[in-house]
Coordinates of C-alpha atoms in Angstrom, one line a residue:
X21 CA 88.9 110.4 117.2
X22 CA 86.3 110.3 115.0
X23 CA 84.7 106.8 114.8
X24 CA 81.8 106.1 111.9
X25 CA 79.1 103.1 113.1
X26 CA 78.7 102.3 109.7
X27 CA 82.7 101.8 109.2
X28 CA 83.0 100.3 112.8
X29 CA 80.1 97.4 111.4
X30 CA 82.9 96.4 108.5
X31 CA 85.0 94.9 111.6
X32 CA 82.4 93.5 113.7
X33 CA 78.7 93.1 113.6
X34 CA 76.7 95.1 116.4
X35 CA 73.5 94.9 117.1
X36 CA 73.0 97.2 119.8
X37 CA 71.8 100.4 120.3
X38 CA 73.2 103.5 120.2
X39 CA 72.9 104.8 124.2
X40 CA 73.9 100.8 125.1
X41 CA 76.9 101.3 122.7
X42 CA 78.0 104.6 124.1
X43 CA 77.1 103.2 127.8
X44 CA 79.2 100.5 127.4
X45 CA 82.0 102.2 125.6
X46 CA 82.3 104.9 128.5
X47 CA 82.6 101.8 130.9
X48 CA 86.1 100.9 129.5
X49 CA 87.1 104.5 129.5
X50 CA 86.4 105.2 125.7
X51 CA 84.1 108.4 126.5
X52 CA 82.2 110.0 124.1
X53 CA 80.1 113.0 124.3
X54 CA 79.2 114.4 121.0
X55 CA 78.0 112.4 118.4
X56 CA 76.4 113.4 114.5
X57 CA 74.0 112.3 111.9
X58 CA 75.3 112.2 108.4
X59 CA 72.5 112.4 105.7
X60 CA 73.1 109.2 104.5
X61 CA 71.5 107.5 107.7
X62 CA 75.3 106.9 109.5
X63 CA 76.4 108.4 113.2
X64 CA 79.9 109.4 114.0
X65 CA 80.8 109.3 117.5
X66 CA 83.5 111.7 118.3
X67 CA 85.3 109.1 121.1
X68 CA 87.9 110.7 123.2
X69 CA 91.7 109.0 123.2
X70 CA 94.2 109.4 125.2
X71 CA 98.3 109.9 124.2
X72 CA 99.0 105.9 125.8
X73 CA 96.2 104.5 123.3
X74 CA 97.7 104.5 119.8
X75 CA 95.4 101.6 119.3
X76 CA 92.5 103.7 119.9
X77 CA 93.3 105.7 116.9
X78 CA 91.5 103.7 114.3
X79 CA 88.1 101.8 113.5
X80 CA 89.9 98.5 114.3
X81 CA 91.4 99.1 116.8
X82 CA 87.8 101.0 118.6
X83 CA 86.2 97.5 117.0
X84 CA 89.1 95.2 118.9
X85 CA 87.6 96.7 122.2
X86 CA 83.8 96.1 121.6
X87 CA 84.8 92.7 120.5
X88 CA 85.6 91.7 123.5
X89 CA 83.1 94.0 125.5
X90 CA 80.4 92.1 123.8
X91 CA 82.0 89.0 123.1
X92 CA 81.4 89.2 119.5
X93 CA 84.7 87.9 117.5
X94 CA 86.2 90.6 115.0
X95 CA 85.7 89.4 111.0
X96 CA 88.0 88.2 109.1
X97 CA 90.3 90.4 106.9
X98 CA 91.1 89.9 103.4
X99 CA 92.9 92.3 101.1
X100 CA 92.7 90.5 97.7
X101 CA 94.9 91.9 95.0
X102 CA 95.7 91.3 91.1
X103 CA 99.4 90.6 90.9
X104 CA 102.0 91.7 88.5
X105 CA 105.1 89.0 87.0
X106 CA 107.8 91.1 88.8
X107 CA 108.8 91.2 92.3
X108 CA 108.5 94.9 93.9
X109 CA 112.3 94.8 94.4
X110 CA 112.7 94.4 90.5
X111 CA 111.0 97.9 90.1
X112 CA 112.1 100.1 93.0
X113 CA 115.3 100.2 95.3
X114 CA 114.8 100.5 98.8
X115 CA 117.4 101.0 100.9
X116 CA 117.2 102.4 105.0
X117 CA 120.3 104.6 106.2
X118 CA 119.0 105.5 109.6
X119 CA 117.4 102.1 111.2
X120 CA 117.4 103.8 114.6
X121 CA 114.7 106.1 113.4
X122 CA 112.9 104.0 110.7
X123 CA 113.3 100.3 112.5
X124 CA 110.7 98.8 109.6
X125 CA 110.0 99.8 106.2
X126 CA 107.3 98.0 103.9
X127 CA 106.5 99.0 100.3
X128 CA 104.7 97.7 97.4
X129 CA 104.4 99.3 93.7
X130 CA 100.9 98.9 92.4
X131 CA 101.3 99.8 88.4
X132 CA 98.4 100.6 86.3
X133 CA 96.6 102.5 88.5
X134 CA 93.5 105.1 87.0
X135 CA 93.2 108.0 88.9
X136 CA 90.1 109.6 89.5
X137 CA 87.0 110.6 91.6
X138 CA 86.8 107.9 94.9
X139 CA 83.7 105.7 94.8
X140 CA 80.8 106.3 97.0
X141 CA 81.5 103.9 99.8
X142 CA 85.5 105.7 99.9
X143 CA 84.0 109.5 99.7
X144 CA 81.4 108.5 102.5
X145 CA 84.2 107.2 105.0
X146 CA 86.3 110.2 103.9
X147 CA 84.2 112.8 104.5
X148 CA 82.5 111.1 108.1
X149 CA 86.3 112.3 109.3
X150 CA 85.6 115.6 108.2
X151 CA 87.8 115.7 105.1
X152 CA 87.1 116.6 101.6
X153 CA 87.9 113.8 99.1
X154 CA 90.7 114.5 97.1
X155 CA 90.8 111.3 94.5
X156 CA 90.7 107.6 94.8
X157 CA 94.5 106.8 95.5
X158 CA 95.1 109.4 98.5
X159 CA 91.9 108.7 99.8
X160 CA 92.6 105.2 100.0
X161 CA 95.7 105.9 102.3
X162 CA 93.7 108.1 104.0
X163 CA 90.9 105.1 104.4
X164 CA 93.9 102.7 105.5
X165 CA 94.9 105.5 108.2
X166 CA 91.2 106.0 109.6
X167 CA 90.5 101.8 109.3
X168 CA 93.8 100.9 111.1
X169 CA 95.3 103.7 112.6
X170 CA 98.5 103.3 111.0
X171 CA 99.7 105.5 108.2
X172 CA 101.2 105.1 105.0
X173 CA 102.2 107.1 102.1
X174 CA 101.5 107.3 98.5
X175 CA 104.4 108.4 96.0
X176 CA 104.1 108.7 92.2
X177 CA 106.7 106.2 91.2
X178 CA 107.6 108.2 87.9
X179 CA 108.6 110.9 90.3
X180 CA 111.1 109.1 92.4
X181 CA 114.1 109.3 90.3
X182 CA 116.2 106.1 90.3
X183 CA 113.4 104.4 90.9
X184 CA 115.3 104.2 94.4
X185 CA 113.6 105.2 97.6
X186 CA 116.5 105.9 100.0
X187 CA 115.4 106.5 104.6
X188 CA 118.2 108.7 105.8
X189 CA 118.6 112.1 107.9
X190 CA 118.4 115.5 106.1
X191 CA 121.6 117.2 104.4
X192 CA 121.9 120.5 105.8
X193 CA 120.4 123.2 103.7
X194 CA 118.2 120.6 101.6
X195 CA 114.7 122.0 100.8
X196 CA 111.5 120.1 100.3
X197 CA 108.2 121.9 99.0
X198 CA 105.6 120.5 100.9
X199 CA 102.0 119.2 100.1
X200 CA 100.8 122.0 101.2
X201 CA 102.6 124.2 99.2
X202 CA 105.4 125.6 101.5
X203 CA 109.1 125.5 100.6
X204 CA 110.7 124.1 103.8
X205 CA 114.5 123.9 105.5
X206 CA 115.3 120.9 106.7
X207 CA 117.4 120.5 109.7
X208 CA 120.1 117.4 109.9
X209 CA 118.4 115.9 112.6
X210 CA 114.8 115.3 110.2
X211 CA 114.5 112.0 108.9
X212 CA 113.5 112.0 105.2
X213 CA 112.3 110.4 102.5
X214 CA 114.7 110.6 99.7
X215 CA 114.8 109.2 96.2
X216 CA 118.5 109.0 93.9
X217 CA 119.2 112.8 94.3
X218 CA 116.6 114.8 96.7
X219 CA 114.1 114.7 99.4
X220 CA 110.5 113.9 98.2
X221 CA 108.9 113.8 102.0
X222 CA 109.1 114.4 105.6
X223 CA 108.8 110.2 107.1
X224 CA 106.1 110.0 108.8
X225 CA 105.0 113.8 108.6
X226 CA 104.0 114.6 105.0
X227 CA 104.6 114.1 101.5
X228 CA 106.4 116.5 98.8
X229 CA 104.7 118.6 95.9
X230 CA 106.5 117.0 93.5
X231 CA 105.6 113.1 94.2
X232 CA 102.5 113.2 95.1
X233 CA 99.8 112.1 93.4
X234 CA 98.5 113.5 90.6
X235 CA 96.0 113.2 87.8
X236 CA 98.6 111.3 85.9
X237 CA 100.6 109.1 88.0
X238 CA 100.0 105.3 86.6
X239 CA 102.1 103.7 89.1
X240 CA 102.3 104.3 92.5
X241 CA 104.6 103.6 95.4
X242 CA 103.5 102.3 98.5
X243 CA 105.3 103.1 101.7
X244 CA 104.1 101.3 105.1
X245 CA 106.7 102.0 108.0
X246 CA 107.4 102.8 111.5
X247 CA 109.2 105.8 112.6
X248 CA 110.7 106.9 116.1
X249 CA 108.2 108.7 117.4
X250 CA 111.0 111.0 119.6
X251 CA 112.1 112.4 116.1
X252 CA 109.0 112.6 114.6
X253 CA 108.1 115.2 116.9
X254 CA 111.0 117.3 116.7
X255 CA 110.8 117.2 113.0
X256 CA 107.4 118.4 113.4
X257 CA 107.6 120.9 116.2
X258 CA 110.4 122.5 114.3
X259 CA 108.6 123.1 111.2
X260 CA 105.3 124.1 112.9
X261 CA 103.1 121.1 111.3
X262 CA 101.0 118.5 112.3
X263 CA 99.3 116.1 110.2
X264 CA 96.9 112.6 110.7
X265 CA 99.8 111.0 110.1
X266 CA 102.6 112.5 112.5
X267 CA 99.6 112.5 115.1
X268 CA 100.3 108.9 115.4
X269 CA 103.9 107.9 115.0
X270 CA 104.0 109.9 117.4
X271 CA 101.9 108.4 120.1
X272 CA 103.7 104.7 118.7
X273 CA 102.6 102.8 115.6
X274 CA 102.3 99.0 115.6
X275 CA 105.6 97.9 114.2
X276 CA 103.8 94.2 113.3
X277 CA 101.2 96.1 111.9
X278 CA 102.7 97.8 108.5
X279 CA 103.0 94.6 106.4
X280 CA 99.3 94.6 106.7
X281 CA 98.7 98.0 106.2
X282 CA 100.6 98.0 102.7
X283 CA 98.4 94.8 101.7
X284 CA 95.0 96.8 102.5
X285 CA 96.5 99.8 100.6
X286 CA 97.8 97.8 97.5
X287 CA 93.9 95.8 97.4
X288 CA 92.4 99.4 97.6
X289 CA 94.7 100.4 94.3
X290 CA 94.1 96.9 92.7
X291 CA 90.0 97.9 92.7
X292 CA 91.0 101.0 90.7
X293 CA 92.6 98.8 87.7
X294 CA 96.3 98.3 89.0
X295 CA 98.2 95.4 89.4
X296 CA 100.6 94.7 92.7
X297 CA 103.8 93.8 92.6
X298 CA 105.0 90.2 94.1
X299 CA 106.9 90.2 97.4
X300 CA 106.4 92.9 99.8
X301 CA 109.8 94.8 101.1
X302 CA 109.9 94.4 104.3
X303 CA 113.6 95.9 105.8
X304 CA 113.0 94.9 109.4
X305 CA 116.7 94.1 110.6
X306 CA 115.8 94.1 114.5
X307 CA 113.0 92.6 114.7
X308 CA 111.4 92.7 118.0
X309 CA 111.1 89.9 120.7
X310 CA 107.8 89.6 121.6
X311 CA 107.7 91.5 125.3
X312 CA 106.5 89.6 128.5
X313 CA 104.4 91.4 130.9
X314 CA 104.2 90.1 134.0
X315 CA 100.9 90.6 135.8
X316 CA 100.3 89.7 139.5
X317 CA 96.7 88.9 140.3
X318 CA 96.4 90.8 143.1
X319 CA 97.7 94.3 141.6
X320 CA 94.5 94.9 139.8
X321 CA 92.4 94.9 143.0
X322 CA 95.2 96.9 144.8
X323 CA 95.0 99.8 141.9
X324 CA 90.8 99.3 141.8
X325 CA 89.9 98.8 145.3
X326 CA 87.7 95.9 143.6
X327 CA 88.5 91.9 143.4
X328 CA 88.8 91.1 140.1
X329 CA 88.5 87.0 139.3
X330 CA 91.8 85.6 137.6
X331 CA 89.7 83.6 135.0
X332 CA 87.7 87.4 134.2
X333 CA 91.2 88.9 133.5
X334 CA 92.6 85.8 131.4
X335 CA 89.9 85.7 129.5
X336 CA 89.8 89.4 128.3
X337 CA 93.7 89.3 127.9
X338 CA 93.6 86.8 125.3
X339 CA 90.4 88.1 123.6
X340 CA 93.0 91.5 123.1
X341 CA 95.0 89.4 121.5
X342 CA 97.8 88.4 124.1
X343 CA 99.2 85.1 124.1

């Protein structure tokens, strides 16, 4: 994973230095062994992750770890926004066929949107993960990725005829062409994206020709969910791609997390002139219990070899964020 110092310092400020950080990052298992300069004066670490650390898989969640290494608190987030009169369930349908592979779906419609070349800050953060910048609204999902780790998705609204936005399983023999430009087959067992009458993307894989963003979409859809990460690698296997996206469904996104995700997304389009609509929807008919994990104090030193105080492993517990 490909973690920017500049972009970490928007979570949490660090004053440290570069060996200490990387020192002190390789103590809590986060190794990293190649690192670059950019030519605007910022160093991108290239930290190694591992398949049972979703969290891992974004700037916050890399920043979440150092705050409590250094005992330096995370900053606050805010994701300010210009709202519009109507409620995003005025302008768009939603409606989730398949709950066991899709058990949250978020969305927001931003209207009004100008597309065009991302601003400096976005093309900098963009292009320290090794992409190109492509314009200001997919870059912005792609900054909400890299920040967060969790992935949404970017439709043209004037493309997804109805407007309804429909989560269900392929039909067999249904075709989508691809971002990419390939003309796929999709299998019964893929969960897609549909709108009124056809696919328009793979969940949680990659978007379709057709709806994606263009230079004259004015309203955009924004789609913030959680898929079953069993299905998305079938889906993906099958078909022979693998995306930023797919990468980490797969590995388990944050099912609290999307609501948030859509809010950063819809603040990003609101600083290129659009207006949010009022009322995120939020299909989450199961929502989950929070889990209890019982912890005995003496397992750690049995798995380390190494006593390790009760008040040391309460304390960094609840700095992660457990109650």
């Amino acid at each position: 994973m490909k973690i920017s110092l500049a972009w970490l310092k928007e979570f949490i400020d660090l004053e440290v230095s570069r060996p200490e950080l990387l020192a002190r990052l390789t103590g809590i298992g986060l190794i990293c062994e190649e690192w670059t300069e950019t030519p605007d004066g910022d160093t991108v670490f290239d930290i190694e992750t591992y398949a049972n650390r979703p969290d891992t898989l974004g700037h916050l969640g890399i920043a979440r770890e150092i705050s409590v290494l250094m005992g330096t608190p995370l900053k606050e987030r805010i994701h300010p926004v210009v709202e519009l009169p109507a409620k995003t369930a005025e302008l768009v349908e939603v409606q989730v066929l398949d709950e066991d592979l899709c058990p949250r779906y978020t969305g927001y419609v931003v209207k009004g949107v100008k597309i065009g070349p991302s601003p400096d800050g976005i093309r900098k953060k963009i292009e320290a993960m090794g992409l190109k910048p492509i314009n200001n609204v997919v870059d912005a999902g792609n900054v909400v990725l890299f920040a967060t780790g969790h992935p949404v998705h970017m439709f043209d609204l004037a493309k997804v005829e109805g407007p309804r936005v429909v989560v269900r399983r392929a039909k067999k023999g249904e075709t989508l062409r691809t971002l990419d430009g390939k003309d796929r087959t999709l299998g019964p067992d893929m969960l897609v994206i549909a709108d009124a009458r056809r696919p328009v993307a793979l969940a949680g894989v990659i978007g379709g020709e057709e709806s994606g963003i263009k230079n004259s979409t004015a309203d955009v859809f924004i789609e913030s969910a959680v898929f079953d990460p069993a299905s998305i690698r079938r889906t993906r296997k099958a078909l022979e791609i693998q995306t930023d996206a797919s990468y980490r469904f797969e590995r388990g996104a944050d099912i609290g997390f999307a609501p948030e995700a859509a809010a950063m997304s819809a603040s990003l389009l609101c600083s290129f002139g659009g207006r949010v609509s009022r009322d995120l929807i939020d299909i989450y008919p199961k929502p989950r219990k929070p889990k209890e994990v019982v912890l005995r104090s003496r397992r750690p030193a049995d798995l380390l070899g190494v006593a390790v105080p009760d008040k040391f492993i309460q304390k960094t517990l609840i700095e992660l964020g457990f109650s």
